[in-house]
PDB file of C-alpha atoms in Angstrom:
ATOM      1  CA  MET I   1      -7.082 -87.169-122.332  1.00 55.00           C
ATOM      2  CA  PRO I   2     -10.483 -87.232-124.702  1.00 62.00           C
ATOM      3  CA  VAL I   3     -11.734 -90.105-122.660  1.00 62.00           C
ATOM      4  CA  THR I   4     -10.790 -88.628-119.388  1.00 63.00           C
ATOM      5  CA  LEU I   5     -12.549 -85.366-119.985  1.00 65.00           C
ATOM      6  CA  ALA I   6     -15.728 -87.393-121.686  1.00 62.00           C
ATOM      7  CA  LEU I   7     -15.651 -88.878-118.365  1.00 61.00           C
ATOM      8  CA  GLN I   8     -15.352 -86.128-116.065  1.00 65.00           C
ATOM      9  CA  TRP I   9     -18.393 -84.152-118.228  1.00 61.00           C
ATOM     10  CA  ASP I  10     -20.775 -86.965-117.426  1.00 58.00           C
ATOM     11  CA  GLY I  11     -19.597 -89.668-115.216  1.00 59.00           C
ATOM     12  CA  GLY I  12     -19.270 -91.917-118.054  1.00 62.00           C
ATOM     13  CA  ARG I  13     -23.091 -91.944-118.869  1.00 64.00           C
ATOM     14  CA  TYR I  14     -22.181 -93.564-122.282  1.00 65.00           C
ATOM     15  CA  PHE I  15     -19.033 -95.838-121.717  1.00 70.00           C
ATOM     16  CA  PRO I  16     -18.745 -99.075-121.114  1.00 73.00           C
ATOM     17  CA  PHE I  17     -17.558 -99.127-117.883  1.00 79.00           C
ATOM     18  CA  GLY I  18     -17.608 -97.228-114.727  1.00 75.00           C
ATOM     19  CA  SER I  19     -14.780 -95.909-112.127  1.00 76.00           C
ATOM     20  CA  PRO I  20     -12.062 -98.634-111.335  1.00 84.00           C
ATOM     21  CA  ASN I  21     -12.049-101.077-108.277  1.00 87.00           C
ATOM     22  CA  HIS I  22      -9.519-102.116-106.387  1.00 90.00           C
ATOM     23  CA  LEU I  23      -9.197-106.507-106.469  1.00 93.00           C
ATOM     24  CA  ASP I  24      -7.456-107.286-102.938  1.00 93.00           C
ATOM     25  CA  PRO I  25      -7.218-111.608-103.677  1.00 93.00           C
ATOM     26  CA  GLU I  26      -5.910-111.926-100.009  1.00 91.00           C
ATOM     27  CA  GLN I  27      -9.222-110.643 -99.179  1.00 90.00           C
ATOM     28  CA  SER I  28     -11.544-111.875-101.671  1.00 92.00           C
ATOM     29  CA  ASP I  29     -11.866-115.368-103.181  1.00 95.00           C
ATOM     30  CA  GLU I  30     -13.989-113.712-105.989  1.00 96.00           C
ATOM     31  CA  ALA I  31     -11.144-111.135-106.310  1.00 95.00           C
ATOM     32  CA  ALA I  32      -8.747-113.966-106.973  1.00 96.00           C
ATOM     33  CA  GLU I  33     -11.070-115.812-109.535  1.00 97.00           C
ATOM     34  CA  PHE I  34     -11.612-112.623-111.361  1.00 96.00           C
ATOM     35  CA  ILE I  35      -7.704-111.882-111.496  1.00 96.00           C
ATOM     36  CA  ALA I  36      -7.055-115.251-113.028  1.00 96.00           C
ATOM     37  CA  ARG I  37      -9.669-114.593-115.748  1.00 96.00           C
ATOM     38  CA  LEU I  38      -7.666-111.691-116.703  1.00 97.00           C
ATOM     39  CA  GLU I  39      -5.986-111.648-120.143  1.00 97.00           C
ATOM     40  CA  PRO I  40      -2.476-109.451-120.891  1.00 96.00           C
ATOM     41  CA  ALA I  41      -3.643-106.741-123.552  1.00 94.00           C
ATOM     42  CA  GLU I  42      -2.427-103.264-125.039  1.00 92.00           C
ATOM     43  CA  PRO I  43      -3.709-100.226-123.817  1.00 87.00           C
ATOM     44  CA  THR I  44      -6.872 -99.118-125.635  1.00 83.00           C
ATOM     45  CA  ALA I  45      -9.060 -96.154-125.326  1.00 78.00           C
ATOM     46  CA  ALA I  46     -11.095 -97.970-122.495  1.00 78.00           C
ATOM     47  CA  ALA I  47      -7.830 -98.230-120.540  1.00 79.00           C
ATOM     48  CA  ARG I  48      -7.368 -94.177-120.524  1.00 73.00           C
ATOM     49  CA  ALA I  49      -9.491 -94.746-117.145  1.00 74.00           C
ATOM     50  CA  PHE I  50      -5.981 -95.131-115.720  1.00 80.00           C
ATOM     51  CA  ASP I  51      -4.387 -92.369-117.261  1.00 74.00           C
ATOM     52  CA  THR I  52      -3.096 -90.871-114.178  1.00 76.00           C
ATOM     53  CA  TRP I  53      -1.921 -94.224-112.463  1.00 81.00           C
ATOM     54  CA  THR I  54       1.582 -96.035-112.716  1.00 88.00           C
ATOM     55  CA  ILE I  55       0.851 -98.928-114.501  1.00 90.00           C
ATOM     56  CA  GLY I  56       2.977-102.000-114.740  1.00 92.00           C
ATOM     57  CA  GLU I  57       0.673-104.176-116.805  1.00 93.00           C
ATOM     58  CA  TYR I  58      -2.212-103.751-118.980  1.00 94.00           C
ATOM     59  CA  TRP I  59      -4.933-106.760-118.997  1.00 95.00           C
ATOM     60  CA  THR I  60      -8.548-107.495-120.233  1.00 94.00           C
ATOM     61  CA  ASP I  61     -11.586-109.250-118.991  1.00 95.00           C
ATOM     62  CA  PRO I  62     -12.692-111.996-122.137  1.00 94.00           C
ATOM     63  CA  ALA I  63     -16.134-112.035-120.312  1.00 93.00           C
ATOM     64  CA  THR I  64     -16.364-107.720-120.786  1.00 91.00           C
ATOM     65  CA  ASP I  65     -13.550-106.685-122.576  1.00 90.00           C
ATOM     66  CA  LEU I  66     -12.829-103.949-119.570  1.00 90.00           C
ATOM     67  CA  PRO I  67      -9.552-102.604-118.968  1.00 92.00           C
ATOM     68  CA  ALA I  68      -7.502-103.718-116.067  1.00 94.00           C
ATOM     69  CA  ILE I  69      -4.224-102.888-114.744  1.00 94.00           C
ATOM     70  CA  THR I  70      -1.456-104.213-112.132  1.00 94.00           C
ATOM     71  CA  THR I  71       0.477-101.453-110.644  1.00 91.00           C
ATOM     72  CA  PRO I  72       4.317-101.747-110.478  1.00 90.00           C
ATOM     73  CA  GLU I  73       3.835-103.217-106.991  1.00 89.00           C
ATOM     74  CA  GLY I  74       1.676-105.830-107.994  1.00 87.00           C
ATOM     75  CA  THR I  75      -2.150-104.088-107.139  1.00 90.00           C
ATOM     76  CA  ALA I  76      -4.766-104.764-109.544  1.00 94.00           C
ATOM     77  CA  TRP I  77      -7.379-102.322-110.432  1.00 93.00           C
ATOM     78  CA  ALA I  78     -10.358-103.468-112.746  1.00 93.00           C
ATOM     79  CA  ALA I  79     -13.080-100.840-114.677  1.00 89.00           C
ATOM     80  CA  VAL I  80     -16.493-101.772-113.306  1.00 87.00           C
ATOM     81  CA  PRO I  81     -19.199-102.682-116.354  1.00 88.00           C
ATOM     82  CA  GLN I  82     -21.944-100.744-116.550  1.00 86.00           C
ATOM     83  CA  ARG I  83     -24.268-103.277-117.903  1.00 89.00           C
ATOM     84  CA  LEU I  84     -23.355-107.455-118.085  1.00 93.00           C
ATOM     85  CA  PRO I  85     -22.992-108.646-121.403  1.00 92.00           C
ATOM     86  CA  ALA I  86     -24.646-112.259-119.395  1.00 92.00           C
ATOM     87  CA  LEU I  87     -26.631-114.837-121.475  1.00 92.00           C
ATOM     88  CA  THR I  88     -27.681-116.424-118.380  1.00 95.00           C
ATOM     89  CA  PRO I  89     -29.969-115.052-115.500  1.00 96.00           C
ATOM     90  CA  LEU I  90     -28.200-113.952-112.093  1.00 96.00           C
ATOM     91  CA  SER I  91     -27.716-116.952-110.000  1.00 96.00           C
ATOM     92  CA  GLN I  92     -25.596-115.238-107.055  1.00 96.00           C
ATOM     93  CA  VAL I  93     -24.975-112.018-105.173  1.00 96.00           C
ATOM     94  CA  ILE I  94     -21.723-112.243-103.169  1.00 95.00           C
ATOM     95  CA  LEU I  95     -20.976-108.961-100.779  1.00 92.00           C
ATOM     96  CA  ARG I  96     -17.342-109.106 -99.918  1.00 88.00           C
ATOM     97  CA  ASP I  97     -14.590-106.742 -99.573  1.00 80.00           C
ATOM     98  CA  ARG I  98     -16.261-103.432 -99.988  1.00 82.00           C
ATOM     99  CA  GLN I  99     -17.657-104.860-103.468  1.00 89.00           C
ATOM    100  CA  VAL I 100     -20.511-106.346-104.867  1.00 92.00           C
ATOM    101  CA  TRP I 101     -20.213-109.399-107.003  1.00 95.00           C
ATOM    102  CA  ILE I 102     -22.396-110.934-109.573  1.00 96.00           C
ATOM    103  CA  ARG I 103     -22.870-114.959-110.334  1.00 97.00           C
ATOM    104  CA  THR I 104     -24.788-115.792-113.617  1.00 97.00           C
ATOM    105  CA  SER I 105     -26.122-119.402-113.952  1.00 97.00           C
ATOM    106  CA  ASP I 106     -23.576-120.342-116.536  1.00 96.00           C
ATOM    107  CA  GLY I 107     -20.924-119.939-113.326  1.00 96.00           C
ATOM    108  CA  THR I 108     -19.361-116.453-114.668  1.00 96.00           C
ATOM    109  CA  LEU I 109     -18.331-113.860-112.022  1.00 97.00           C
ATOM    110  CA  TYR I 110     -19.102-110.365-112.830  1.00 95.00           C
ATOM    111  CA  LEU I 111     -18.231-107.028-110.618  1.00 93.00           C
ATOM    112  CA  ALA I 112     -21.840-105.558-110.309  1.00 92.00           C
ATOM    113  CA  PRO I 113     -22.657-103.158-112.599  1.00 89.00           C
ATOM    114  CA  GLU I 114     -22.179 -99.352-111.101  1.00 83.00           C
ATOM    115  CA  ASP I 115     -21.890 -95.906-112.655  1.00 74.00           C
ATOM    116  CA  GLY I 116     -18.932 -95.038-110.344  1.00 66.00           C
ATOM    117  CA  SER I 117     -20.849 -93.909-107.341  1.00 63.00           C
ATOM    118  CA  GLY I 118     -20.395 -97.099-105.715  1.00 65.00           C
ATOM    119  CA  LEU I 119     -22.840 -99.686-104.338  1.00 74.00           C
ATOM    120  CA  THR I 120     -22.434-100.193-100.746  1.00 70.00           C
ATOM    121  CA  TRP I 121     -24.247-102.197 -98.090  1.00 71.00           C
ATOM    122  CA  GLY I 122     -25.154-102.148 -94.318  1.00 69.00           C
ATOM    123  CA  TYR I 123     -26.441 -99.172 -93.468  1.00 74.00           C
ATOM    124  CA  ARG I 124     -29.251 -96.825 -94.509  1.00 71.00           C
ATOM    125  CA  GLY I 125     -28.349 -94.305 -97.231  1.00 70.00           C
ATOM    126  CA  THR I 126     -28.027 -94.040-101.252  1.00 74.00           C
ATOM    127  CA  GLY I 127     -25.261 -96.866-101.644  1.00 76.00           C
ATOM    128  CA  PRO I 128     -27.735 -99.581-100.259  1.00 81.00           C
ATOM    129  CA  THR I 129     -30.717 -98.101-102.211  1.00 82.00           C
ATOM    130  CA  ARG I 130     -28.812 -98.269-105.412  1.00 84.00           C
ATOM    131  CA  LEU I 131     -27.830-102.027-104.775  1.00 87.00           C
ATOM    132  CA  ALA I 132     -31.682-103.212-103.964  1.00 88.00           C
ATOM    133  CA  ILE I 133     -32.496-101.207-107.081  1.00 88.00           C
ATOM    134  CA  LEU I 134     -29.735-102.898-109.128  1.00 90.00           C
ATOM    135  CA  LEU I 135     -30.543-106.554-107.835  1.00 93.00           C
ATOM    136  CA  GLY I 136     -34.112-105.875-108.698  1.00 92.00           C
ATOM    137  CA  ARG I 137     -33.021-104.927-112.044  1.00 92.00           C
ATOM    138  CA  LEU I 138     -30.722-107.509-112.755  1.00 95.00           C
ATOM    139  CA  LEU I 139     -33.541-110.206-111.502  1.00 94.00           C
ATOM    140  CA  ASP I 140     -35.549-108.789-114.426  1.00 94.00           C
ATOM    141  CA  ASP I 141     -33.109-108.633-117.120  1.00 95.00           C
ATOM    142  CA  ILE I 142     -29.370-109.571-116.410  1.00 95.00           C
ATOM    143  CA  ASN I 143     -28.487-106.862-118.901  1.00 93.00           C
ATOM    144  CA  ALA I 144     -30.062-104.064-117.533  1.00 91.00           C
ATOM    145  CA  PRO I 145     -27.857-101.003-116.624  1.00 87.00           C
ATOM    146  CA  ALA I 146     -26.237 -99.404-113.440  1.00 85.00           C
ATOM    147  CA  VAL I 147     -28.214 -97.322-111.394  1.00 84.00           C
ATOM    148  CA  ARG I 148     -27.142 -93.840-111.656  1.00 75.00           C
ATOM    149  CA  SER I 149     -26.888 -91.310-109.200  1.00 64.00           C
ATOM    150  CA  LEU I 150     -29.378 -89.097-110.748  1.00 52.00           C
ATOM    151  CA  ASP I 151     -31.889 -92.038-111.617  1.00 55.00           C
ATOM    152  CA  ARG I 152     -35.011 -90.670-109.761  1.00 55.00           C
ATOM    153  CA  GLN I 153     -37.528 -92.751-111.779  1.00 56.00           C
ATOM    154  CA  ALA I 154     -35.477 -95.833-110.134  1.00 56.00           C
ATOM    155  CA  LEU I 155     -36.436 -94.990-106.885  1.00 56.00           C
ATOM    156  CA  PRO I 156     -39.240 -96.502-104.895  1.00 56.00           C
ATOM    157  CA  GLN I 157     -42.255 -94.147-104.789  1.00 56.00           C
ATOM    158  CA  HIS I 158     -43.458 -94.037-101.175  1.00 52.00           C
ATOM    159  CA  PRO I 159     -46.811 -92.890-100.368  1.00 56.00           C
ATOM    160  CA  ARG I 160     -46.831 -89.862 -98.179  1.00 57.00           C
ATOM    161  CA  ARG I 161     -48.486 -90.543 -94.304  1.00 58.00           C
ATOM    162  CA  PRO I 162     -51.025 -88.409 -93.402  1.00 59.00           C
ATOM    163  CA  ARG I 163     -50.153 -85.722 -90.754  1.00 60.00           C
ATOM    164  CA  VAL I 164     -51.130 -86.120 -86.999  1.00 66.00           C
ATOM    165  CA  GLU I 165     -52.122 -82.998 -85.145  1.00 61.00           C
TER     166      GLU I 165
END
């Protein structure tokens, strides 16, 4: 309960993970690769992100130590990191099945960091803007934090056009 309340209080700003993402290996080779990397685990405080779910098994991602679960029906979910623990630079960005994946130059695959507000593409709005900001940050520093929904200073500043009368 304390973890759930803390996540609700400030969106999990000080937690190493954001909201859970559905992993569908039938829709994404990246999801299948990520699921294959998961290791069985005992529930930890981090797994409290799944408190309201019906859980079949607990898992952990050895690359990030983030929690994952499978439901009794076999559906996989993993918490999304707010920072990558990578040691090598960004090599590839993969947009697939409403998810953003990051591959580093050592070949490690990660879910892109997010704070739970979502990263998207293909339309105008906050999701694509946040994705662009995140990718810029990750190119500069692979360990950069997720873009927070209220992170106004991260938004590009556009000069105002003079009004034509």
